[in-house]
Tab-separated table of C-alpha atoms and ligand atoms in Angstrom:
chain	number	residue	atom	x	y	z
A	232	MET	CA	0.000	0.000	0.000
A	233	PRO	CA	1.185	3.556	-0.638
A	234	GLU	CA	1.748	5.575	2.557
A	235	THR	CA	-1.733	6.855	3.400
A	236	THR	CA	-0.177	10.309	3.780
A	237	SER	CA	0.722	10.246	0.065
A	238	ILE	CA	-2.873	9.524	-1.012
A	239	VAL	CA	-4.587	12.669	-2.256
A	240	ASP	CA	-7.962	13.538	-3.762
A	241	ILE	CA	-7.408	16.229	-6.324
A	242	ARG	CA	-9.243	17.868	-9.188
A	243	ALA	CA	-7.126	17.100	-12.229
A	244	THR	CA	-7.311	18.582	-15.709
A	245	ILE	CA	-7.536	16.325	-18.752
A	246	VAL	CA	-4.606	17.378	-20.925
A	247	GLN	CA	-5.150	14.946	-23.791
A	248	THR	CA	-7.318	12.005	-24.863
A	249	ARG	CA	-5.912	9.750	-27.560
A	250	SER	CA	-7.772	6.802	-29.117
A	251	ILE	CA	-5.683	3.675	-29.616
A	252	SER	CA	-8.515	1.379	-30.733
A	253	PRO	CA	-12.251	1.772	-31.397
A	254	THR	CA	-12.995	1.209	-27.682
A	255	VAL	CA	-9.776	2.152	-25.883
A	256	CYS	CA	-8.175	5.535	-25.278
A	257	ILE	CA	-5.288	6.918	-23.260
A	258	ILE	CA	-6.246	9.897	-21.095
A	259	THR	CA	-3.525	12.199	-19.777
A	260	LEU	CA	-4.241	13.976	-16.503
A	261	ASP	CA	-2.253	16.778	-14.921
A	262	CYS	CA	-1.800	15.260	-11.475
A	263	PRO	CA	1.581	16.246	-9.932
A	264	ALA	CA	1.004	14.901	-6.399
A	265	ILE	CA	-0.222	11.488	-7.565
A	266	ALA	CA	2.409	11.249	-10.312
A	267	ALA	CA	5.144	11.870	-7.740
A	268	ALA	CA	3.975	9.114	-5.369
A	269	ALA	CA	2.786	6.465	-7.855
A	270	LYS	CA	4.346	3.006	-8.148
A	271	PRO	CA	3.695	0.453	-10.914
A	272	GLY	CA	0.518	-1.494	-10.096
A	273	ASN	CA	-1.108	1.339	-8.143
A	274	PHE	CA	-4.464	2.626	-9.318
A	275	VAL	CA	-6.542	5.797	-9.107
A	276	ASN	CA	-10.275	6.068	-8.361
A	277	ILE	CA	-11.942	8.684	-10.553
A	278	LYS	CA	-15.279	10.500	-10.195
A	279	VAL	CA	-16.018	10.630	-13.896
A	280	SER	CA	-18.799	13.221	-13.656
A	281	ASP	CA	-19.861	16.009	-11.297
A	282	ALA	CA	-23.445	14.755	-11.694
A	283	THR	CA	-24.954	12.412	-9.079
A	284	LEU	CA	-24.818	9.479	-11.498
A	285	PRO	CA	-22.623	7.546	-11.712
A	286	LEU	CA	-22.394	8.028	-7.959
A	287	LEU	CA	-19.387	5.791	-7.389
A	288	ARG	CA	-15.898	6.426	-8.692
A	289	ARG	CA	-14.299	4.121	-11.240
A	290	PRO	CA	-10.845	2.500	-10.693
A	291	PHE	CA	-8.075	2.670	-13.327
A	292	SER	CA	-4.503	1.377	-13.242
A	293	ILE	CA	-1.763	3.942	-13.622
A	294	HIS	CA	-0.612	3.381	-17.203
A	295	ASN	CA	2.321	5.782	-17.253
A	296	VAL	CA	3.888	8.690	-15.383
A	297	ARG	CA	5.605	11.503	-17.276
A	298	GLY	CA	6.757	14.254	-14.931
A	299	SER	CA	3.606	15.758	-13.445
A	300	LEU	CA	1.410	13.906	-15.944
A	301	LEU	CA	-0.425	10.675	-15.337
A	302	ASP	CA	-1.752	8.480	-18.170
A	303	ILE	CA	-4.625	6.048	-17.767
A	304	MET	CA	-5.785	3.593	-20.432
A	305	VAL	CA	-9.572	3.377	-20.528
A	306	LYS	CA	-11.712	0.758	-22.250
A	307	SER	CA	-15.315	1.885	-22.741
A	308	VAL	CA	-17.457	-0.890	-21.320
A	309	GLY	CA	-20.341	1.022	-19.725
A	310	HIS	CA	-21.717	4.350	-18.583
A	311	GLY	CA	-18.777	5.576	-16.484
A	312	THR	CA	-15.974	4.639	-18.853
A	313	SER	CA	-17.873	6.062	-21.855
A	314	LEU	CA	-18.451	9.368	-20.042
A	315	LEU	CA	-14.781	9.600	-19.098
A	316	SER	CA	-13.554	8.742	-22.596
A	317	ASP	CA	-15.798	11.449	-24.103
A	318	LEU	CA	-14.705	14.284	-21.779
A	319	ALA	CA	-13.154	17.205	-23.653
A	320	THR	CA	-9.578	18.352	-23.162
A	321	GLY	CA	-9.557	20.950	-20.376
A	322	SER	CA	-12.335	19.208	-18.410
A	323	THR	CA	-11.590	18.320	-14.801
A	324	VAL	CA	-12.274	15.172	-12.774
A	325	LEU	CA	-11.703	14.230	-9.145
A	326	VAL	CA	-8.833	11.739	-8.884
A	327	LEU	CA	-8.073	9.810	-5.681
A	328	GLY	CA	-4.709	8.062	-5.460
A	329	PRO	CA	-2.270	6.498	-5.661
A	330	LEU	CA	-4.174	3.515	-4.243
A	331	GLY	CA	-3.485	-0.173	-3.672
A	332	THR	CA	-0.408	-2.357	-3.659
A	333	SER	CA	2.314	-2.250	-6.312
A	334	PHE	CA	4.313	-4.896	-8.179
A	335	ASP	CA	7.174	-6.175	-6.033
A	336	ILE	CA	10.266	-5.324	-8.046
A	337	ALA	CA	12.618	-5.208	-5.086
A	338	GLY	CA	11.860	-8.692	-3.764
A	339	ARG	CA	13.297	-11.967	-4.989
A	340	GLU	CA	16.212	-11.493	-7.389
A	341	PHE	CA	15.503	-11.934	-11.098
A	342	ASP	CA	17.267	-11.048	-14.368
A	343	THR	CA	14.315	-11.265	-16.717
A	344	ALA	CA	10.886	-9.740	-16.134
A	345	ILE	CA	8.089	-11.424	-18.084
A	346	LEU	CA	5.111	-9.088	-18.317
A	347	VAL	CA	1.965	-11.052	-19.138
A	348	SER	CA	-1.239	-9.227	-19.974
A	349	GLY	CA	-4.632	-9.880	-21.485
A	350	GLY	CA	-6.981	-7.290	-22.968
A	351	ILE	CA	-7.115	-4.043	-20.967
A	352	GLY	CA	-4.786	-5.783	-18.459
A	353	THR	CA	-1.989	-4.252	-20.530
A	354	ALA	CA	-2.798	-0.912	-18.847
A	355	PRO	CA	-0.237	-1.047	-15.966
A	356	MET	CA	2.577	-2.589	-18.025
A	357	LEU	CA	4.181	0.506	-19.569
A	358	PHE	CA	4.882	2.141	-16.194
A	359	LEU	CA	6.159	-1.199	-14.854
A	360	GLU	CA	8.390	-1.765	-17.905
A	361	LYS	CA	9.939	1.696	-17.561
A	362	ILE	CA	10.868	1.157	-13.908
A	363	LEU	CA	12.205	-2.366	-14.549
A	364	ALA	CA	14.234	-1.206	-17.569
A	365	ALA	CA	15.773	1.552	-15.437
A	366	LYS	CA	16.924	-1.207	-13.065
A	367	GLY	CA	18.627	-2.985	-15.976
A	368	LYS	CA	16.208	-5.909	-16.177
A	369	LYS	CA	15.600	-7.770	-19.438
A	370	ILE	CA	11.932	-7.325	-20.405
A	371	ILE	CA	9.647	-9.649	-22.346
A	372	ASN	CA	6.016	-8.667	-22.953
A	373	LEU	CA	3.523	-11.459	-23.625
A	374	ILE	CA	0.205	-9.973	-24.700
A	375	GLY	CA	-3.023	-11.851	-25.320
A	376	GLY	CA	-6.373	-11.105	-26.868
A	377	ARG	CA	-9.275	-12.831	-28.562
A	378	SER	CA	-8.078	-11.658	-31.962
A	379	LYS	CA	-5.635	-9.256	-33.619
A	380	GLU	CA	-7.985	-6.261	-33.125
A	381	ASP	CA	-8.027	-6.807	-29.326
A	382	LEU	CA	-4.244	-6.633	-28.853
A	383	LEU	CA	-2.984	-3.537	-27.034
A	384	ALA	CA	0.710	-2.726	-26.711
A	385	PRO	CA	1.222	1.054	-26.706
A	386	GLY	CA	4.876	1.901	-26.065
A	387	LEU	CA	5.817	-1.611	-24.929
A	388	SER	CA	9.011	-3.293	-26.121
A	389	ASN	CA	9.943	-6.872	-27.022
A	390	CYS	CA	6.309	-7.956	-27.454
A	391	ARG	CA	5.088	-11.438	-28.335
A	392	PHE	CA	1.396	-11.913	-29.050
A	393	ALA	CA	-1.151	-14.670	-28.525
A	394	THR	CA	-4.615	-14.685	-30.054
A	395	ASP	CA	-7.391	-17.213	-29.515
A	396	ASP	CA	-8.179	-17.251	-33.253
A	397	GLY	CA	-4.542	-17.248	-34.425
A	398	SER	CA	-4.963	-13.929	-36.316
A	399	GLU	CA	-1.681	-12.657	-34.802
A	400	GLY	CA	1.249	-14.503	-33.244
A	401	PHE	CA	0.758	-17.685	-31.221
A	402	ARG	CA	-2.617	-19.426	-31.618
A	403	GLY	CA	-3.945	-19.937	-28.114
A	404	ASN	CA	-4.024	-17.961	-24.900
A	405	VAL	CA	-1.187	-15.990	-23.374
A	406	VAL	CA	-0.700	-18.486	-20.533
A	407	GLU	CA	-0.124	-21.262	-23.087
A	408	LEU	CA	2.341	-18.945	-24.863
A	409	LEU	CA	4.263	-18.498	-21.621
A	410	GLY	CA	4.070	-22.248	-20.928
A	411	SER	CA	5.694	-22.987	-24.287
A	412	GLY	CA	8.712	-20.810	-23.479
A	413	LEU	CA	9.081	-20.706	-19.706
A	414	PRO	CA	11.254	-23.813	-19.167
A	415	ALA	CA	13.800	-22.513	-21.748
A	416	LEU	CA	13.740	-19.005	-20.259
A	417	ARG	CA	14.389	-20.420	-16.791
A	418	LYS	CA	17.495	-22.198	-18.100
A	419	GLU	CA	18.832	-18.828	-19.350
A	420	GLY	CA	18.501	-17.095	-15.983
A	421	THR	CA	16.136	-16.176	-13.177
A	422	CYS	CA	12.711	-14.917	-14.185
A	423	LYS	CA	9.824	-13.215	-12.482
A	424	VAL	CA	6.353	-12.929	-14.003
A	425	PHE	CA	4.170	-9.834	-13.585
A	426	ALA	CA	0.604	-10.143	-14.826
A	427	CYS	CA	-2.682	-8.335	-15.226
A	428	GLY	CA	-5.815	-9.532	-16.994
A	429	PRO	CA	-9.039	-11.460	-16.457
A	430	ASN	CA	-9.079	-13.459	-13.211
A	431	PRO	CA	-9.396	-16.921	-14.899
A	432	MET	CA	-6.244	-16.104	-16.893
A	433	LEU	CA	-4.429	-15.120	-13.692
A	434	LYS	CA	-5.448	-18.350	-11.935
A	435	ALA	CA	-4.130	-20.427	-14.851
A	436	LEU	CA	-0.943	-18.375	-14.786
A	437	ALA	CA	-0.558	-18.902	-11.036
A	438	ARG	CA	-0.771	-22.677	-11.576
A	439	LEU	CA	1.836	-22.537	-14.363
A	440	CYS	CA	4.250	-20.439	-12.308
A	441	GLN	CA	3.779	-22.634	-9.242
A	442	ALA	CA	4.532	-25.766	-11.325
A	443	ASN	CA	7.676	-24.085	-12.695
A	444	ARG	CA	8.729	-22.592	-9.323
A	445	THR	CA	8.700	-19.109	-10.834
A	446	ALA	CA	7.866	-16.000	-8.780
A	447	CYS	CA	4.761	-14.207	-10.012
A	448	ASP	CA	2.781	-11.120	-9.032
A	449	VAL	CA	-0.764	-10.757	-10.351
A	450	SER	CA	-3.002	-7.702	-10.469
A	451	LEU	CA	-6.569	-8.900	-9.846
A	452	GLU	CA	-9.874	-7.445	-11.039
A	453	SER	CA	-13.029	-6.888	-9.045
A	454	VAL	CA	-15.899	-4.483	-9.009
A	455	MET	CA	-14.799	-1.677	-6.703
A	456	GLY	CA	-16.582	1.128	-4.891
A	457	CYS	CA	-14.759	3.487	-2.568
A	458	GLY	CA	-11.177	2.251	-3.150
A	459	ILE	CA	-10.237	2.996	0.458
A	460	GLY	CA	-11.507	-0.006	2.422
A	461	ILE	CA	-14.870	1.318	3.598
A	462	CYS	CA	-17.520	-0.192	1.306
A	463	TYR	CA	-16.252	-3.823	1.264
A	464	GLY	CA	-17.329	-3.989	-2.401
A	465	CYS	CA	-14.046	-5.501	-3.584
A	466	SER	CA	-13.705	-8.479	-1.242
A	467	VAL	CA	-12.056	-11.545	-2.799
A	468	GLU	CA	-10.988	-14.904	-1.358
A	469	VAL	CA	-7.310	-15.851	-1.285
A	470	LYS	CA	-5.334	-18.683	0.300
A	471	SER	CA	-4.598	-18.287	3.986
A	472	PRO	CA	-1.367	-19.580	5.571
A	473	ASP	CA	-3.278	-22.485	7.234
A	474	GLY	CA	-4.314	-23.758	3.768
A	475	GLY	CA	-7.872	-22.467	4.047
A	476	LEU	CA	-9.296	-19.306	2.543
A	477	ARG	CA	-9.410	-15.756	3.836
A	478	THR	CA	-11.143	-12.676	2.508
A	479	ILE	CA	-9.189	-9.592	1.552
A	480	LEU	CA	-10.289	-6.200	0.284
A	481	LEU	CA	-8.653	-5.796	-3.093
A	482	CYS	CA	-8.335	-2.023	-2.692
A	483	GLN	CA	-6.260	-2.539	0.478
A	484	GLU	CA	-4.278	-5.776	0.110
A	485	GLY	CA	-4.446	-5.680	-3.720
A	486	PRO	CA	-4.888	-5.267	-6.570
A	487	VAL	CA	-1.359	-6.725	-6.846
A	488	ILE	CA	-0.828	-9.905	-4.820
A	489	ASP	CA	1.669	-12.761	-4.874
A	490	ALA	CA	0.224	-15.417	-7.215
A	491	GLU	CA	0.896	-17.997	-4.465
A	492	LEU	CA	-2.120	-16.509	-2.683
A	493	LEU	CA	-4.504	-17.418	-5.494
A	494	ALA	CA	-6.508	-20.487	-4.600
A	495	VAL	CA	-5.263	-22.765	-7.382
U	191	FAD	C1	-7.839	-2.094	-9.554
U	191	FAD	C2	-8.556	-1.944	-10.882
U	191	FAD	C3	-7.886	-1.388	-11.959
U	191	FAD	C4	-8.547	-1.223	-13.179
U	191	FAD	N1	-7.855	-0.669	-14.212
U	191	FAD	C5	-8.488	-0.444	-15.382
U	191	FAD	C6	-7.793	0.202	-16.447
U	191	FAD	O1	-6.603	0.551	-16.343
U	191	FAD	N2	-8.478	0.442	-17.594
U	191	FAD	C7	-9.809	0.090	-17.742
U	191	FAD	O2	-10.383	0.350	-18.802
U	191	FAD	N3	-10.475	-0.550	-16.755
U	191	FAD	C8	-9.862	-0.796	-15.589
U	191	FAD	N4	-10.549	-1.415	-14.564
U	191	FAD	C9	-11.954	-1.780	-14.777
U	191	FAD	C10	-12.812	-0.522	-14.746
U	191	FAD	O3	-12.738	0.057	-13.473
U	191	FAD	C11	-14.267	-0.874	-15.082
U	191	FAD	O4	-14.345	-1.291	-16.415
U	191	FAD	C12	-15.158	0.317	-14.882
U	191	FAD	O5	-15.299	0.593	-13.507
U	191	FAD	C13	-16.522	0.079	-15.467
U	191	FAD	O6	-17.296	1.252	-15.253
U	191	FAD	P1	-18.511	1.598	-16.194
U	191	FAD	O7	-19.368	2.596	-15.467
U	191	FAD	O8	-18.096	1.966	-17.569
U	191	FAD	O9	-19.236	0.224	-16.327
U	191	FAD	P2	-20.623	-0.202	-15.685
U	191	FAD	O10	-21.718	0.483	-16.480
U	191	FAD	O11	-20.601	-0.046	-14.209
U	191	FAD	O12	-20.573	-1.740	-16.027
U	191	FAD	C14	-20.367	-2.194	-17.390
U	191	FAD	C15	-19.767	-3.580	-17.366
U	191	FAD	O13	-18.451	-3.547	-16.792
U	191	FAD	C16	-18.362	-4.457	-15.689
U	191	FAD	N5	-17.525	-3.863	-14.627
U	191	FAD	C17	-17.876	-2.877	-13.783
U	191	FAD	N6	-16.848	-2.615	-12.931
U	191	FAD	C18	-15.861	-3.479	-13.258
U	191	FAD	C19	-14.557	-3.721	-12.740
U	191	FAD	N7	-14.062	-3.060	-11.685
U	191	FAD	N8	-13.801	-4.677	-13.341
U	191	FAD	C20	-14.269	-5.359	-14.383
U	191	FAD	N9	-15.504	-5.189	-14.908
U	191	FAD	C21	-16.282	-4.260	-14.349
U	191	FAD	C22	-19.794	-4.639	-15.226
U	191	FAD	O14	-19.949	-5.899	-14.582
U	191	FAD	C23	-20.570	-4.575	-16.510
U	191	FAD	O15	-20.558	-5.799	-17.204
U	191	FAD	C24	-9.913	-1.624	-13.336
U	191	FAD	C25	-10.580	-2.194	-12.254
U	191	FAD	C26	-9.913	-2.364	-11.044
U	191	FAD	C27	-10.640	-2.981	-9.890
């Protein structure tokens, strides 16, 4: 978790909105305080309209930090995300953050970082890649989607793709793509996997990494309300040390958790 003292709720100006696919755009916010405190994997909770509806904020991963600017990658899936994507440059929104846990890049030693993402799960990977590259890590991006049109990789390097229909790259899902190369990669050096995407994908990935004794952090999804541990809207079950299950609030102990905690 970020230090609670570094969490701020500020009115930020939209500096730019750039479409990268028919349903996905990158929105740049002028957010100096959040940009300064953000770590890869953190998210922000945004009130997308000053109107009463939608009442609740919407959570978005921090896609990139550039000086005082913060980028988020937004996929329009409903009312809130459509409103946000359509806001004009110069509009302002309330932004609460940085929230949640971050990817553990200081933990167990590794030479190669394998960034695995599916669909809009690619959102946190650019910020993560930048920080890992600055630490001299070798980066491999494995990106999955249903078909070629669903693949998102803005700014990412060394990308390999997997599509369910085989329209680009490996035919199959991104976990199978990793499975086909992980044993060889492990022989070359120590690896750590960092992942974000649909929860079933992350569970399959957790099983693969466990079987290959490879460290893995996953950023989980859930419906979220307040983002600060009050509403209990984002409770999910994870493994407890006694082998049973325990409930965590994803906004507090997540969204990034050690994949070992996923009940696999
Ligand atoms: C920690 C976290 C980080 C996220 N990062 C991003 C991001 O970087 N980019 C991005 O585009 N989206 C991200 N999401 C998902 C995003 O918050 C939801 O898509 C958004 O809240 C939907 O709002 P809406 O009003 O448009 O949809 P609604 O009209 O509320 O719902 C439309 C559809 O989206 C589903 N939905 C609603 N909330 C979520 C949710 N939290 N996760 C998945 N599906 C949801 C609903 O079940 C429904 O099917 C993130 C979610 C979490 C929890």
